[in-house]
Short mmCIF file of C-alpha atoms in Angstrom, two decimals:
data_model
loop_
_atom_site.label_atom_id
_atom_site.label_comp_id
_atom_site.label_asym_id
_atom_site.label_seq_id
_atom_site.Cartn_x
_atom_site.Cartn_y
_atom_site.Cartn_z
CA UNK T 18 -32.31 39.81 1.83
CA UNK T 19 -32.89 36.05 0.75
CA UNK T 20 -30.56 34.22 -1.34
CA UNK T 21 -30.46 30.43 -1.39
CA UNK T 22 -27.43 28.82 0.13
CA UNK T 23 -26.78 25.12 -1.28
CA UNK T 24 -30.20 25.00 -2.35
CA UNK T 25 -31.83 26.40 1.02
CA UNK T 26 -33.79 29.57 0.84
CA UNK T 27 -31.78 31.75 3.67
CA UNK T 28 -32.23 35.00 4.75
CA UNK T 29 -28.96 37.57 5.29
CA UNK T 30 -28.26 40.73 6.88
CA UNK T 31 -24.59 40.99 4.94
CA UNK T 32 -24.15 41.54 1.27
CA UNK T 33 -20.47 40.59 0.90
CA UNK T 34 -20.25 36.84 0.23
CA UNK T 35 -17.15 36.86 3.11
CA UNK T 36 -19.65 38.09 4.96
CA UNK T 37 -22.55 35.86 4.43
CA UNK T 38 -20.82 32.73 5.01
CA UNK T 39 -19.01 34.00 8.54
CA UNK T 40 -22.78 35.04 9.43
CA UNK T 41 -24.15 31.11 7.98
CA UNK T 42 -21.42 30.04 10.35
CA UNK T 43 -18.50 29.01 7.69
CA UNK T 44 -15.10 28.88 9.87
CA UNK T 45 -13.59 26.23 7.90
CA UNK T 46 -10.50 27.11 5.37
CA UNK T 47 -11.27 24.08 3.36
CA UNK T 48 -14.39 25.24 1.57
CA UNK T 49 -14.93 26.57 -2.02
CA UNK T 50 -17.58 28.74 -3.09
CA UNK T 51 -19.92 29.57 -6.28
CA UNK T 52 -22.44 32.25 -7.07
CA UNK T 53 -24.99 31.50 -9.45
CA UNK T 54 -23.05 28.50 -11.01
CA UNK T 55 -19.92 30.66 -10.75
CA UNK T 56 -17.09 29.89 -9.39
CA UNK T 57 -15.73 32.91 -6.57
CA UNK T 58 -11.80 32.26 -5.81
CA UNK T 59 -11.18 32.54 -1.94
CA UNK T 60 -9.23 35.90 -2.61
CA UNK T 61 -12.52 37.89 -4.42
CA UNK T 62 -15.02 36.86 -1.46
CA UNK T 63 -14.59 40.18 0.06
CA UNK T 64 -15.08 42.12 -3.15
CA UNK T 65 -18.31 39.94 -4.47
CA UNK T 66 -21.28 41.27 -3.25
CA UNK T 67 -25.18 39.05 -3.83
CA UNK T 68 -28.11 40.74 -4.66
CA UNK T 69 -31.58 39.01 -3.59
CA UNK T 70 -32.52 35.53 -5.16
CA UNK T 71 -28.71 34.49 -5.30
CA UNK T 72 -28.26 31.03 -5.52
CA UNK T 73 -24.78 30.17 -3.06
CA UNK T 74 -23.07 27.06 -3.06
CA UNK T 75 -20.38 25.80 -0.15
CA UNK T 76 -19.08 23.01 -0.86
CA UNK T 77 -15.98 20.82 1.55
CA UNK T 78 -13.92 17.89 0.54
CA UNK T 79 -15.83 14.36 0.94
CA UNK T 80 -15.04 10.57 -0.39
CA UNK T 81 -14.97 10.04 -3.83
CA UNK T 82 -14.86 7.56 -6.75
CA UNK A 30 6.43 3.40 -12.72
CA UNK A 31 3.85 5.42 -14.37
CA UNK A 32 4.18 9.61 -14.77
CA UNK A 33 1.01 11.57 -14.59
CA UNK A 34 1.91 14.84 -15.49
CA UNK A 35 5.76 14.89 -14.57
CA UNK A 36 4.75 13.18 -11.23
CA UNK A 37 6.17 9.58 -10.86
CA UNK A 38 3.93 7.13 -9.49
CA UNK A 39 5.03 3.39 -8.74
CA UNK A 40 1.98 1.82 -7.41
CA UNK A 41 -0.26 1.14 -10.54
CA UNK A 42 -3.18 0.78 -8.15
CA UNK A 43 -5.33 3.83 -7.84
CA UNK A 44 -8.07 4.09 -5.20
CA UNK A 45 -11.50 5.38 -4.37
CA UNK A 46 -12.19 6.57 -0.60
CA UNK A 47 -15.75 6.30 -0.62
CA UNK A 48 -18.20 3.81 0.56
CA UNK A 49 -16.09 1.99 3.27
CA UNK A 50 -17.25 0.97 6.10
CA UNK A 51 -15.18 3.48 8.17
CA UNK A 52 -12.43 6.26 7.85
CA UNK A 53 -10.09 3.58 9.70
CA UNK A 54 -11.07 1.19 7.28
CA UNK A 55 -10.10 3.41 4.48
CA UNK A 56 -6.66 4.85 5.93
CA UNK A 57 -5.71 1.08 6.90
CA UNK A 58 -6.58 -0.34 2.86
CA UNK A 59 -4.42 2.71 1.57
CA UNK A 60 -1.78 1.90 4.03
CA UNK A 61 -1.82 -1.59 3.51
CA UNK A 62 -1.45 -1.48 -0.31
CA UNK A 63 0.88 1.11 -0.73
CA UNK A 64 -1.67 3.04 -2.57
CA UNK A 65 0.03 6.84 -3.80
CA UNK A 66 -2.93 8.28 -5.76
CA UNK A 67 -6.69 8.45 -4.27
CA UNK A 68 -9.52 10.18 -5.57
CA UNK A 69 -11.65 12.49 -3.51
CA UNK A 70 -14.90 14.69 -4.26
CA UNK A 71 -16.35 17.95 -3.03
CA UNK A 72 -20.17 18.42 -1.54
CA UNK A 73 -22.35 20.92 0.01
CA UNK A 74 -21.17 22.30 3.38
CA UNK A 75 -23.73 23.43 5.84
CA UNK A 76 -22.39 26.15 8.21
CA UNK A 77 -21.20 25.10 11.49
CA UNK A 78 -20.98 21.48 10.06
CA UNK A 79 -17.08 21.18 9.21
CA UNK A 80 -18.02 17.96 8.26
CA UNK A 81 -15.38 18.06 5.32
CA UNK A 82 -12.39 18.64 7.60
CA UNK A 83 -12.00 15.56 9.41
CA UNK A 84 -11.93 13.52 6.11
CA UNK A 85 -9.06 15.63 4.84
CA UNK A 86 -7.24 15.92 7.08
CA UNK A 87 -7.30 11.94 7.14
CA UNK A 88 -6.43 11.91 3.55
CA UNK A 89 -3.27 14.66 4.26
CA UNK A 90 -2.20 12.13 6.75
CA UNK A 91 -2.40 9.49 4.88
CA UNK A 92 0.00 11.49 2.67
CA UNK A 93 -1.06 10.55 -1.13
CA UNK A 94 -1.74 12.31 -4.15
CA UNK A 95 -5.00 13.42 -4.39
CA UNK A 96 -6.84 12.94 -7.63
CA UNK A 97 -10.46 14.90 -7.10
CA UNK A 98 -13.40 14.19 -9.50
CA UNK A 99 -16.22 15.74 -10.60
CA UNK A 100 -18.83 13.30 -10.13
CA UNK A 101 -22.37 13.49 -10.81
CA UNK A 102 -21.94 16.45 -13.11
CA UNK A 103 -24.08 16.55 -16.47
CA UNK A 104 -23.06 19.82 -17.77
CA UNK A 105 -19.35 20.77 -19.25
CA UNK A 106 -20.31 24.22 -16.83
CA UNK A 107 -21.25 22.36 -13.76
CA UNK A 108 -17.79 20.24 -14.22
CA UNK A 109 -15.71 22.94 -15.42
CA UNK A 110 -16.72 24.85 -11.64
CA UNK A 111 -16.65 22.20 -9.96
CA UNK A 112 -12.91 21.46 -10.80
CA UNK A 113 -12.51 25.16 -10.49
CA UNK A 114 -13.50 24.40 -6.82
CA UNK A 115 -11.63 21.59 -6.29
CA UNK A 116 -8.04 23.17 -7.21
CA UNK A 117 -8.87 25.10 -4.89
CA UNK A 118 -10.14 23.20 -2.29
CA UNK A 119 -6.87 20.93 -2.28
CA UNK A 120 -4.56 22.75 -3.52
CA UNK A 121 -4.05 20.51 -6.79
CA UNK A 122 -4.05 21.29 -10.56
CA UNK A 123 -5.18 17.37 -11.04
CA UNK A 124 -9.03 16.52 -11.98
CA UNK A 125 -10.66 13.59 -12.78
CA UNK A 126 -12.58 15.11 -15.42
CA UNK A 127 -16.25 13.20 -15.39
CA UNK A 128 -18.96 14.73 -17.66
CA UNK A 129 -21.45 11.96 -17.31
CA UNK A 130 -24.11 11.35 -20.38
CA UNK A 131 -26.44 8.35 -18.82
CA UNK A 132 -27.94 8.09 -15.63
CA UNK A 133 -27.97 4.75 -16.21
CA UNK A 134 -25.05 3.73 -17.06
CA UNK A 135 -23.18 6.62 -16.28
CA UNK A 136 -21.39 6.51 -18.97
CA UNK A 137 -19.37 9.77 -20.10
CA UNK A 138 -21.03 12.74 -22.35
CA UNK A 139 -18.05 12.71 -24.59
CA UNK A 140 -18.61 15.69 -26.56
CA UNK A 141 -19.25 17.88 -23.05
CA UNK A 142 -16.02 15.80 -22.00
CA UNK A 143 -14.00 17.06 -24.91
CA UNK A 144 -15.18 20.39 -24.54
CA UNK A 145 -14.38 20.71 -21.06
CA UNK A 146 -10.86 19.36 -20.89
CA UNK A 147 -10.21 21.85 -23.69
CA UNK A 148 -11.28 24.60 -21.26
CA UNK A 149 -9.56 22.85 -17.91
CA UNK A 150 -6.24 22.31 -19.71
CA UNK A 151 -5.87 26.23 -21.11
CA UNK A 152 -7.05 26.95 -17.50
CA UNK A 153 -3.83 24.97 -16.36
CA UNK A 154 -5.71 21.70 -15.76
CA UNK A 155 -3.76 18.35 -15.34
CA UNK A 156 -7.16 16.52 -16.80
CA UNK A 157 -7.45 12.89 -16.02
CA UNK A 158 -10.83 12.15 -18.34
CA UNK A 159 -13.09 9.73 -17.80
CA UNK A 160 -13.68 8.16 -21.12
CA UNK A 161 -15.00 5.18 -23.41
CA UNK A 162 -12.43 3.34 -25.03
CA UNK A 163 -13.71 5.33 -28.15
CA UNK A 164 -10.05 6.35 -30.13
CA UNK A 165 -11.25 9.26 -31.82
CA UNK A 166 -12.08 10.66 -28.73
CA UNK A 167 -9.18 9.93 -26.95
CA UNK A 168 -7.56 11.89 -29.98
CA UNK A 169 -8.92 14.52 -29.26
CA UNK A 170 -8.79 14.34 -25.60
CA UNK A 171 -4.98 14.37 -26.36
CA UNK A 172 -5.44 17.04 -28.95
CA UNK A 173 -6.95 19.62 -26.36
CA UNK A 174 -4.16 18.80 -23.67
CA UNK A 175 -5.02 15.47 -21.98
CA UNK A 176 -1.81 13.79 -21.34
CA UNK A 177 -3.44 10.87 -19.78
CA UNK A 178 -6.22 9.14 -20.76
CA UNK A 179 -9.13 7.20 -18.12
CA UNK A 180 -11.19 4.76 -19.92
CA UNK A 181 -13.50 2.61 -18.37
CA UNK A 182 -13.51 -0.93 -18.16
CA UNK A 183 -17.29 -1.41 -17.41
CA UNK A 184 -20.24 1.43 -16.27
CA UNK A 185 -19.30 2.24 -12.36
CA UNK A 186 -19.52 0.47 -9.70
CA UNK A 187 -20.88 -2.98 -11.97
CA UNK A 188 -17.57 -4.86 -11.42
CA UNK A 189 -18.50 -6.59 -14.82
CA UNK A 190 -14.53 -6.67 -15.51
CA UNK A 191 -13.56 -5.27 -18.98
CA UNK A 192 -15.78 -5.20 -21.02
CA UNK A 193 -13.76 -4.57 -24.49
CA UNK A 194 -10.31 -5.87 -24.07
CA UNK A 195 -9.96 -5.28 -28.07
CA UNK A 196 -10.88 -1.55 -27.61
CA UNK A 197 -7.89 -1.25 -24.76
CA UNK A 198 -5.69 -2.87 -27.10
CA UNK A 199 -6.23 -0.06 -29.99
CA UNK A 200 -5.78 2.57 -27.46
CA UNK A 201 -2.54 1.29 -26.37
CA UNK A 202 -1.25 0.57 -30.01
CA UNK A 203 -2.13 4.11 -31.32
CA UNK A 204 -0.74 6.00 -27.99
CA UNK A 205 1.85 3.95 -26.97
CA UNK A 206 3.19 7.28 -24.89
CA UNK A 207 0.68 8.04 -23.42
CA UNK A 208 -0.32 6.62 -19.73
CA UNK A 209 -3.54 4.90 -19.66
CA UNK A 210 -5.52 4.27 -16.66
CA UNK A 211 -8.50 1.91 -16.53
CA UNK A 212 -11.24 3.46 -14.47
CA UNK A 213 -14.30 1.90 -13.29
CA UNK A 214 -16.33 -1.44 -13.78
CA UNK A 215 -13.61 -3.61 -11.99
CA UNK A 216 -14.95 -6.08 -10.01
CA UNK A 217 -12.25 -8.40 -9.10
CA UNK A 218 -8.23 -8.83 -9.29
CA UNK A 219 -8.35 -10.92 -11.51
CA UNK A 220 -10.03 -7.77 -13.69
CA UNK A 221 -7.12 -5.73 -12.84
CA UNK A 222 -4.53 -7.98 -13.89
CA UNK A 223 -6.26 -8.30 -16.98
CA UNK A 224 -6.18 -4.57 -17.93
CA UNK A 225 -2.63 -4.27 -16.97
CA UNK A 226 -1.62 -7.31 -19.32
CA UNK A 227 -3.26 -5.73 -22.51
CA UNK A 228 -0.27 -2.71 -21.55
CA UNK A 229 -2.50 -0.18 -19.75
CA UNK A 230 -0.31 1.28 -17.08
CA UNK A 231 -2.56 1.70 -14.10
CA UNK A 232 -6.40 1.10 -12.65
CA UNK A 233 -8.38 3.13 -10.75
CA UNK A 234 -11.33 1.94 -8.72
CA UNK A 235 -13.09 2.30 -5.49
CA UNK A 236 -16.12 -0.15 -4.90
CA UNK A 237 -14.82 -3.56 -5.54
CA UNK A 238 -12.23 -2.66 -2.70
CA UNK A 239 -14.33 -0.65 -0.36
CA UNK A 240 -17.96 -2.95 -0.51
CA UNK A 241 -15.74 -6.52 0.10
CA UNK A 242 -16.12 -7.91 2.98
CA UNK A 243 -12.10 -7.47 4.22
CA UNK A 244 -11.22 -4.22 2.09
CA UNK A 245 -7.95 -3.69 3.93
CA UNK A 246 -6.89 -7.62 2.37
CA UNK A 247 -9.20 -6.91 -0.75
CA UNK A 248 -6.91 -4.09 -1.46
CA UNK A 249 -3.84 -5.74 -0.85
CA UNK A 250 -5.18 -8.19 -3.42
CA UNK A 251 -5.77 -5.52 -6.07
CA UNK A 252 -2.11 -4.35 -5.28
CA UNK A 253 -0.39 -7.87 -6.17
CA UNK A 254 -3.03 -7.89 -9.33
CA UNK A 255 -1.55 -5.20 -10.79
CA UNK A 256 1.55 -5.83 -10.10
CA UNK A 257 1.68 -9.19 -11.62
CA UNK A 258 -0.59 -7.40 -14.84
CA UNK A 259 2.21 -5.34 -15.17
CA UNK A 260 5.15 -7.72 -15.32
CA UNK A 261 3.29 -9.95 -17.19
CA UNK A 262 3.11 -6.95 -20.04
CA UNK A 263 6.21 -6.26 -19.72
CA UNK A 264 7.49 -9.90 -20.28
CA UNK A 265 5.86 -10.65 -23.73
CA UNK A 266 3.15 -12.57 -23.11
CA UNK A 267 2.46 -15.33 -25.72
CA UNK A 268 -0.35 -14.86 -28.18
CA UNK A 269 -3.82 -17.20 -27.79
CA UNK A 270 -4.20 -20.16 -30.90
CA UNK A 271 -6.52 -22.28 -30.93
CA UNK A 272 -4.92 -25.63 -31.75
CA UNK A 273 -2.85 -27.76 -28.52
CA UNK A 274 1.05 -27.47 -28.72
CA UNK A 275 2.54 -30.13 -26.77
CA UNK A 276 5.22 -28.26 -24.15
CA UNK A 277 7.03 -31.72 -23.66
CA UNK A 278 9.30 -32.57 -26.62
CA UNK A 279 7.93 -35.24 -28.57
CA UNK A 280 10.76 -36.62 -30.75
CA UNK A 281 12.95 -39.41 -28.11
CA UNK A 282 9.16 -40.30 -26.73
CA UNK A 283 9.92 -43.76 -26.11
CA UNK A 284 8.21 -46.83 -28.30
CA UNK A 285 5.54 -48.59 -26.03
CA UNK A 286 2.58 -49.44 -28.23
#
């Protein structure tokens, strides 16, 4: 299916967002993810699955102000 | 000292970590000024990158508090997630709440800002907002659970100084309890010292340090500044008149004419 992962249109064999991001290469423990503007704690990633046209969004620490 | 949320701080100097000219640079200015509090920020992550690692794991070394931010977010929902994210991310319940209402000047939404400390703080948020020096707001920033309060001093990254010394002033008379931290628009030391001797109790900033030519000694600089601010407030400084008071005692001035 496609879904959109930090604004890229991607396309996924897995459903289950734990899933997704170990197939879109995510190894890192210091990431946080939200589906659809939502945030998804670390412990519900293997429970939440995305349906086609999901919009994903990884996000990692960086400098700030 | 200064307590954010029942965590004792001594350095009144808060600082950025973006923009320098390298992650030695950085570790070496926080190092250098005794710096305990820095803020930090979350972006997109593309897969394989780990690009976020390396940085935190310099911060973790570095061993201060981390204040993250949610910068660049318009919406009370986008900054409400994104500080979801964050406490997770690193493991803190402190957020440098920014709901930002200007593109231009940045300047904070204060009604989304209201609404989302009210929904950060029953979530267990320790909010640091990013605010005008507006008191109603800041009573009700207070009112929905802020126990610190972030005004700015000028629109970020101007270094214009403070802009409204009088507003600071009201804030600190009406919440004389409650710690206030200037953030953003300070340009220069001299700024810093400034908003420490109208009785605000810390400043945060990032550019003035990280864009100067010698941060590491820039930093240091800011450091002293708010050091001497702070003694200075605490020693009762005189009030301004506008007529000349000679400091030399006139009466035993000897007869020459």
């Amino acid at each position: 299916m496609w879904i959109t992962i930090n604004g890229n249109p991607c396309e996924v064999e897995n459903t289950v967002l734990a899933r997704i991001l170990e197939e879109a290469g995510y190894r890192s423990p210091h990431i946080a993810t939200a589906v659809n503007g939502v945030f998804v704690h670390r412990q519900s990633r293997a429970e939440i699955m995305l349906s086609e046209g999901d919009r994903l969004e990884v996000v990692a620490p960086i400098e700030g102000g | 000292m200064v307590r954010f949320y029942g965590v004792e701080i001594r350095n009144a100097l808060l600082l950025g970590t973006a923009q320098y000219p390298s992650p030695a640079i950085l570790a070496e200015a926080i190092r250098e000024s005794g710096v305990e509090v820095v803020t930090v920020s979350l972006r997109r992550e593309s897969g394989n990158s780990r690009a976020g690692e390396g940085f935190w794991a310099l911060i973790r070394e570095l061993g201060a508090h981390v204040l993250p931010n949610t910068a660049s977010c318009y919406t009370v929902k986008e900054a409400v997630t994104t500080a979801q994210m964050a406490r997770e991310v690193f493991g803190t319940a402190w957020i440098k709440l920014e709901v930002i209402g200007n593109p231009d000047t940045l300047q904070p939404d204060v009604f989304g800002l209201v609404e989302a400390a009210r929904i950060l703080s029953k979530e267990g948020f320790d909010v640091f907002p990013y605010t005008t020096e507006d008191l109603v707001v800041a009573d009700r920033l207070i009112q929905v659970g802020c126990e610190v309060l972030m005004p700015w001093g000028a629109p970020i990254g101007t270094g214009r100084g403070i802009n409204n010394p009088y507003g600071l002033r009201t804030l600190r008379a009406h919440f004389p309890d409650v710690p206030i931290v200037v953030d953003a628009g300070i340009g220069l030391p001299s700024h810093a010292a400034h908003a420490m001797e109208l009785g605000c109790d810390a400043v945060l900033l990032n550019t003035a340090v990280a864009k100067a030519g010698d941060p590491v000694r820039m930093a240091r600089a800011f450091a002293d500044a708010v050091a001497a601010g702070r003694a200075a407030w605490l020693s009762d400084p005189i009030d301004a008149g506008d007529m000349a008071q000679p400091s030399t005692p006139v009466p035993g001035k000897a007869f020459l004419s």
